[in-house]
Short mmCIF file of C-alpha atoms in Angstrom, two decimals:
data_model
loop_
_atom_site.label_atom_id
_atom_site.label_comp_id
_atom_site.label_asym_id
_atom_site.label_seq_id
_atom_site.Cartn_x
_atom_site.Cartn_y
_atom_site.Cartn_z
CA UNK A 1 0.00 0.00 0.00
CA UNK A 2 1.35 3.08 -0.92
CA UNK A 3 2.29 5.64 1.83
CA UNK A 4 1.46 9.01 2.00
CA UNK A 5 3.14 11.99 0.43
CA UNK A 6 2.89 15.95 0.82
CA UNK A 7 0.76 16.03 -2.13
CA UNK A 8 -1.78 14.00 -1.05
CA UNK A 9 -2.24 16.13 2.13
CA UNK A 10 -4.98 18.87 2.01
CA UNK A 11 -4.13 20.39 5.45
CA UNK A 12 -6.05 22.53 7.73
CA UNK A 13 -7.30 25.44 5.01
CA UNK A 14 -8.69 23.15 2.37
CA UNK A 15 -9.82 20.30 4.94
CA UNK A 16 -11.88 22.20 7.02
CA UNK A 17 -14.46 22.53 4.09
CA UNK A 18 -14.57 18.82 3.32
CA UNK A 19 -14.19 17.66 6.55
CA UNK A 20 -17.42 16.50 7.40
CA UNK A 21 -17.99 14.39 4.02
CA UNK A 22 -14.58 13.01 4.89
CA UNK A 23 -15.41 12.06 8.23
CA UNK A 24 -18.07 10.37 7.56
CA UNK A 25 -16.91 8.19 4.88
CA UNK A 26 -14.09 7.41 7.49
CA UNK A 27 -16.64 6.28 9.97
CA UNK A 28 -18.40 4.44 7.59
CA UNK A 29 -15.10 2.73 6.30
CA UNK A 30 -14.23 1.78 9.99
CA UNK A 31 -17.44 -0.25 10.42
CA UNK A 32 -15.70 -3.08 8.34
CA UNK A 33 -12.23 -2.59 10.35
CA UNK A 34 -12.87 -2.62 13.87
CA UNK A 35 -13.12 -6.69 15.34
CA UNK A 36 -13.68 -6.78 18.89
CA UNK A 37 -12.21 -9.89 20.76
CA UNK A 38 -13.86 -10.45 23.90
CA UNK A 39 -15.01 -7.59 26.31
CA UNK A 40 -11.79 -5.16 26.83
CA UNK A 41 -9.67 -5.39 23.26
CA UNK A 42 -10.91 -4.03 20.33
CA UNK A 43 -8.61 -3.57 16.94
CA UNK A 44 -9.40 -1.66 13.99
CA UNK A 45 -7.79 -2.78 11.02
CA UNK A 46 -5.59 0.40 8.75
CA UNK A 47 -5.09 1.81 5.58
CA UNK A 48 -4.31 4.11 3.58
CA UNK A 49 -7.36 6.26 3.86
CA UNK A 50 -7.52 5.77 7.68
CA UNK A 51 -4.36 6.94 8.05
CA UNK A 52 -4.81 9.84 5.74
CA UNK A 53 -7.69 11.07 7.62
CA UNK A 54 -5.83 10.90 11.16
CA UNK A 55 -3.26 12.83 9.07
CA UNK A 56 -5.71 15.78 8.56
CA UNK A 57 -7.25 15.81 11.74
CA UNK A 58 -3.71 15.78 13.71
CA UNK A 59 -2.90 19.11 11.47
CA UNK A 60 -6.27 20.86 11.68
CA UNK A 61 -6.28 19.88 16.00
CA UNK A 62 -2.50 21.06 15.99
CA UNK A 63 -2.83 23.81 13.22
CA UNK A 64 -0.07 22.93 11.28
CA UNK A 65 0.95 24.27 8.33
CA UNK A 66 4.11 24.28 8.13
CA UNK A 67 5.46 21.39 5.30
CA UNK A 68 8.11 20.19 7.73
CA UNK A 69 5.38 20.03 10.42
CA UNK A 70 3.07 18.51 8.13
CA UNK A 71 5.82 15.88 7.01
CA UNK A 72 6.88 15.24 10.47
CA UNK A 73 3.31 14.11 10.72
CA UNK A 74 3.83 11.92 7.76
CA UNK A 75 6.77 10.16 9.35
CA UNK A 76 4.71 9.20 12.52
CA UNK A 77 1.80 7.87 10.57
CA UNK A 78 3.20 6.39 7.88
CA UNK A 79 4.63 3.53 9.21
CA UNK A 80 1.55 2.45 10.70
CA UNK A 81 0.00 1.84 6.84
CA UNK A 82 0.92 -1.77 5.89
CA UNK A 83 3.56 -3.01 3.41
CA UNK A 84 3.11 -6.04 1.20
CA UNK A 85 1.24 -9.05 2.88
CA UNK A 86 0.85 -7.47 6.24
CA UNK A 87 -2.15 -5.80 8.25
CA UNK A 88 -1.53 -3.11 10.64
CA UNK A 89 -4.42 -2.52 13.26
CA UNK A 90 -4.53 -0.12 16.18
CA UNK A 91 -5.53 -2.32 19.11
CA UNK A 92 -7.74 -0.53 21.81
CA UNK A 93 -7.92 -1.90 25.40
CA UNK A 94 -11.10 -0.84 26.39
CA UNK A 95 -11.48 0.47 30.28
CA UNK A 96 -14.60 2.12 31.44
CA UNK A 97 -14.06 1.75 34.53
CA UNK A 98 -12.01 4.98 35.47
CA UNK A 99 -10.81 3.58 38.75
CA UNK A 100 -9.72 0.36 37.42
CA UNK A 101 -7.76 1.89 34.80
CA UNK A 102 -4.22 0.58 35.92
CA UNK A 103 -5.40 -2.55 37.62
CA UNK A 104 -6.88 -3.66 33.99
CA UNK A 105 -4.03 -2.87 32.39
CA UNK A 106 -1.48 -4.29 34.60
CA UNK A 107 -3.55 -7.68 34.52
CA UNK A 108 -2.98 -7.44 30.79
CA UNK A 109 0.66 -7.19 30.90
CA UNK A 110 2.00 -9.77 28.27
CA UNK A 111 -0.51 -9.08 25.81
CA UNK A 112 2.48 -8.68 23.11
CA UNK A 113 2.99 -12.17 23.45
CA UNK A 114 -0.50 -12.84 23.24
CA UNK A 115 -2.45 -12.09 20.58
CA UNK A 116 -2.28 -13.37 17.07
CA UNK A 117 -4.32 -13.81 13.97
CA UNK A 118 -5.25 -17.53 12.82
CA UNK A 119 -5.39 -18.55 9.37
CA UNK A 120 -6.46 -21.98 7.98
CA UNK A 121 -4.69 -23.05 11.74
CA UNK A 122 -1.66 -20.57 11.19
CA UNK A 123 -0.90 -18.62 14.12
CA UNK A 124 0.30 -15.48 12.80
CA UNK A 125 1.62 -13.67 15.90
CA UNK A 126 1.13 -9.72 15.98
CA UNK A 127 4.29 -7.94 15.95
CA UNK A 128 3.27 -4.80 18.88
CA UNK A 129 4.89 -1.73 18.27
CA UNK A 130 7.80 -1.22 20.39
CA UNK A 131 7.59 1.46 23.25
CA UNK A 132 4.30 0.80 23.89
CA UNK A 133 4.28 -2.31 26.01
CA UNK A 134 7.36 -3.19 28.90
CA UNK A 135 7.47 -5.56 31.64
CA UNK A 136 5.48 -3.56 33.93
CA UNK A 137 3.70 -1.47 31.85
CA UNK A 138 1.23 -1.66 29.09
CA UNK A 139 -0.77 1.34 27.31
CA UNK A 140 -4.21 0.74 26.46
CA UNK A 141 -3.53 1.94 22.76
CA UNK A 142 -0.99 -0.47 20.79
CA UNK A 143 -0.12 -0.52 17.04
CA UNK A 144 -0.05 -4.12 16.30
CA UNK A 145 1.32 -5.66 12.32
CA UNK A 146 0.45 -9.02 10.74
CA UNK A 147 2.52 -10.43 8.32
CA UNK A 148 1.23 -12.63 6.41
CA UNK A 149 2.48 -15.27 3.54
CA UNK A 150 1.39 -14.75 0.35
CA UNK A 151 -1.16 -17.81 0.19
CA UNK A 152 -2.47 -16.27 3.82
CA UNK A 153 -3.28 -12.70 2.34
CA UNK A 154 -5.11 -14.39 -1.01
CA UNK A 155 -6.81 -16.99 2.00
CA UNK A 156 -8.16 -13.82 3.49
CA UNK A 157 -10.95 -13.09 0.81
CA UNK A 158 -14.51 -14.18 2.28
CA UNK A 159 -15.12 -17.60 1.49
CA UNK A 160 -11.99 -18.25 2.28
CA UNK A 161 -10.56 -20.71 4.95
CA UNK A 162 -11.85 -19.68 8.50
CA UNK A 163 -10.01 -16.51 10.21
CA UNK A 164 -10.24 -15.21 13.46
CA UNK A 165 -8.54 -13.31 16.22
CA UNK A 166 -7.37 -14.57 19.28
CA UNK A 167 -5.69 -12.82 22.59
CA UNK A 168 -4.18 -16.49 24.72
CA UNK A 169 -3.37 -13.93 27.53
CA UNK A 170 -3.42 -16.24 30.87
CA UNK A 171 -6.28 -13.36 32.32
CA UNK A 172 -8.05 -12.69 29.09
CA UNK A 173 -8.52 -15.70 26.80
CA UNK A 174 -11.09 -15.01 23.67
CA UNK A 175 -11.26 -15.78 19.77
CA UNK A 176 -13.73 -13.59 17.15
CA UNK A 177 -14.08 -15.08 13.62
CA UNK A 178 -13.94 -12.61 11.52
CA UNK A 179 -17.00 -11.42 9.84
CA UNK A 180 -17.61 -11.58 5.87
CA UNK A 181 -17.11 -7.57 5.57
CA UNK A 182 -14.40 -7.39 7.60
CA UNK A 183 -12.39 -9.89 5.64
CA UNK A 184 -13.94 -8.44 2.14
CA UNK A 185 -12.00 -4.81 3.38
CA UNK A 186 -9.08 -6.46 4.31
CA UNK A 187 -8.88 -8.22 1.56
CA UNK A 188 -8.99 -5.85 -0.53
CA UNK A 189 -6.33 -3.68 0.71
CA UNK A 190 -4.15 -7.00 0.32
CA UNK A 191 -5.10 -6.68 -3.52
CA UNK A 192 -4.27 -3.44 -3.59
CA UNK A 193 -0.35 -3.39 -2.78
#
């Protein structure tokens, strides 16, 4: 998947007008990327456009205009868009609980080590961002990456052999098939590398 350049970054003046219709389509593009796996961890699958659009909105929240602002931007988001055979998801621990924030999150410590995508029975361990996640400590946002063999990205197309999601985590064990749409989008960002 192609990563994102200057040129294909609007930026606060000439956003703010399409901004809403952008949004939108964004929102509506999620509802076939998010999978949630059990009660607390939720990932939404990435692309290019998703990526774009968190582009935009970091500039217009920031109000940057500046092209080495705006390409400094580039370089943090960029890398999250996936290569060749691979997924990229931002995975969400989800705490309501205000006052149980760190407890829930220290009982998930190990989650890196944890959580995979299964193929056809291939375990296809997520690869978690690094600074995110130590031996102590564990953020409730986490940029995971799934790569993914050739014959595992054409495998992902609905129809396909079954996939799912799974965390193992000792305190949090749960699996989610994933759903027609959901493999139909990912799919097709696969396709489109």
């Amino acid at each position: 998947m192609r990563k994102l350049t200057l040129s294909d970054i609007k930026g606060p003046r000439l956003y703010a007008p399409i901004r809403d219709d952008f949004r939108r389509r964004i929102i509506e593009e999620k509802k076939h990327r998010r999978v949630t796996v059990g009660d607390r961890v939720t990932l939404v699958f990435e692309n290019r456009h998703t990526m774009m659009f968190q582009v935009e909105e970091m500039l217009r929240v920031e109000e940057i205009t500046d092209p080495r602002g705006i390409q400094h931007e580039l370089d943090i988001y960029n890398p999250l868009i996936p290569g060749p055979n691979e997924l990229s998801a931002t995975l969400l621990i989800e705490i309501t609980d205000q006052a149980h924030i760190r407890a829930v999150l220290d009982s998930l410590i190990g989650l890196d080590q944890h959580t995979a995508l299964a193929i056809a029975g291939a375990r296809i361990p997520a690869e978690f961002e690094p600074g995110h996640s130590e031996e102590d400590r564990i953020a409730a946002v986490q940029y995971v990456r799934f790569r993914l063999t050739p014959a595992q990205a054409q495998a992902m197309a609905p129809g396909g052999p079954p996939v799912a999601l799974l965390v193992d985590h000792p305190r949090y064990e749960h699996r989610t098939t994933l759903p027609d749409d959901v493999r139909a989008a990912l799919a097709q960002d696969l396709a489109s590398e």
